[in-house]
Each structure stands twice: as structure tokens, then as C-alpha cells.
Short mmCIF file of C-alpha atoms in Angstrom, two decimals:
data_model
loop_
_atom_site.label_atom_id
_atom_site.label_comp_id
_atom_site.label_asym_id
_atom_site.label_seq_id
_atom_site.Cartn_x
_atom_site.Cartn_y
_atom_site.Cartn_z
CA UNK M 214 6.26 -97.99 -5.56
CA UNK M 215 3.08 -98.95 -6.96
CA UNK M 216 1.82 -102.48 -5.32
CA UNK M 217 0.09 -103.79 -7.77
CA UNK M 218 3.57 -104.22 -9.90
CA UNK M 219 5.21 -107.57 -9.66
CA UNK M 220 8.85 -107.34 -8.28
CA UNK M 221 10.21 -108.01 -11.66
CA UNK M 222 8.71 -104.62 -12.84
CA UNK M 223 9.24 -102.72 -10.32
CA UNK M 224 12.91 -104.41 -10.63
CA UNK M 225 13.05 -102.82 -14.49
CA UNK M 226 11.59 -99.59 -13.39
CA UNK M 227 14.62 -99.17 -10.67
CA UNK M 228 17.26 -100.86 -12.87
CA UNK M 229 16.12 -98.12 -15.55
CA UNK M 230 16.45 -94.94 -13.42
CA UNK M 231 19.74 -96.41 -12.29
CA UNK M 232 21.36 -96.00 -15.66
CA UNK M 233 22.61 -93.03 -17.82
CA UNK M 234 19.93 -92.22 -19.89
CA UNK M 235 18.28 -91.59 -17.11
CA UNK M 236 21.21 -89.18 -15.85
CA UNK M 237 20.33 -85.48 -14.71
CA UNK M 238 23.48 -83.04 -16.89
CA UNK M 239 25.75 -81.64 -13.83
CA UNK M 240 23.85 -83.85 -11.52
CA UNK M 241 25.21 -87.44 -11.41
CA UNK M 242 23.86 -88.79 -8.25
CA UNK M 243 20.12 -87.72 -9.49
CA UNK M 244 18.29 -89.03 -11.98
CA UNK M 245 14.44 -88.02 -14.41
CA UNK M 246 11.99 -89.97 -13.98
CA UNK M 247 10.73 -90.92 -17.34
CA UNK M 248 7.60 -89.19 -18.40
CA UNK M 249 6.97 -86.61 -15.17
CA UNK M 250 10.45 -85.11 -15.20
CA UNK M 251 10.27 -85.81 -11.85
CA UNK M 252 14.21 -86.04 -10.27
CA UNK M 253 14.71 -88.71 -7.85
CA UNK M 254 18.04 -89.42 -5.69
CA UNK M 255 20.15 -92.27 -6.69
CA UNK M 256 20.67 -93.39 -3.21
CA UNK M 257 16.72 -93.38 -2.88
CA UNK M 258 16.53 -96.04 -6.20
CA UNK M 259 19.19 -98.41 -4.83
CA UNK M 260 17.21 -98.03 -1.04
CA UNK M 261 14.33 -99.15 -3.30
CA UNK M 262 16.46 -102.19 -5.03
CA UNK M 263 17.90 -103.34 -1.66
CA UNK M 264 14.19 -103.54 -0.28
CA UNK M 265 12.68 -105.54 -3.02
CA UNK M 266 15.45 -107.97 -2.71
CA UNK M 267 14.89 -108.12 1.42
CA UNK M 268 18.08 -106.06 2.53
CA UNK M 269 20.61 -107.12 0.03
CA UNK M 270 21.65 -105.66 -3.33
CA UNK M 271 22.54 -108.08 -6.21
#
């Protein structure tokens, strides 16, 4: 992610892509990036969560 963002943005960016309006149709463990399109793995966004909280997940 982008360093200049703060953890609690990057936080809402992550939390955000986690939920379902975020969802890929027919493709539940993927979800659209807002505003590329760009697909990205769910297991990849909570990776992402667990580092910005220093190994555990919330």
C-alpha cells in the first residue's frame, strides 16, 4: 500500500475491499478494486490487515 497513508486509511481501504459491495459475481473469495477494476484476492486484503496490525487480525 501506499506509505504516505496513515494506518487508519489504509485500515478503511482494506476494511472496504473486504465487504460485499466490493464482491466479484461467481467469485467470492475476490474482490474490485474501486475505481481500476482491478481484482484482488481476499486472502491478499486480510495478509494486508494482519500486517498493519503487526501479525494479528482484530
Amino acid at each position: 500500500m501506499h506509505r504516505g497513508l496513515g494506518v487508519g486509511a489504509k485500515r478503511a481501504i482494506l476494511a472496504s475491499w473486504i465487504s460485499d459491495a466490493c464482491a466479484v459475481e461467481n467469485l467470492p473469495n475476490w474482490r474490485r478494486l474501486p475505481g481500476t477494476g482491478a481484482l484482488v484476492a481476499l486472502d491478499d486484503i486480510l495478509d494486508a490487515l494482519r500486517a498493519l496490525d503487526g501479525g494479528t487480525l482484530h
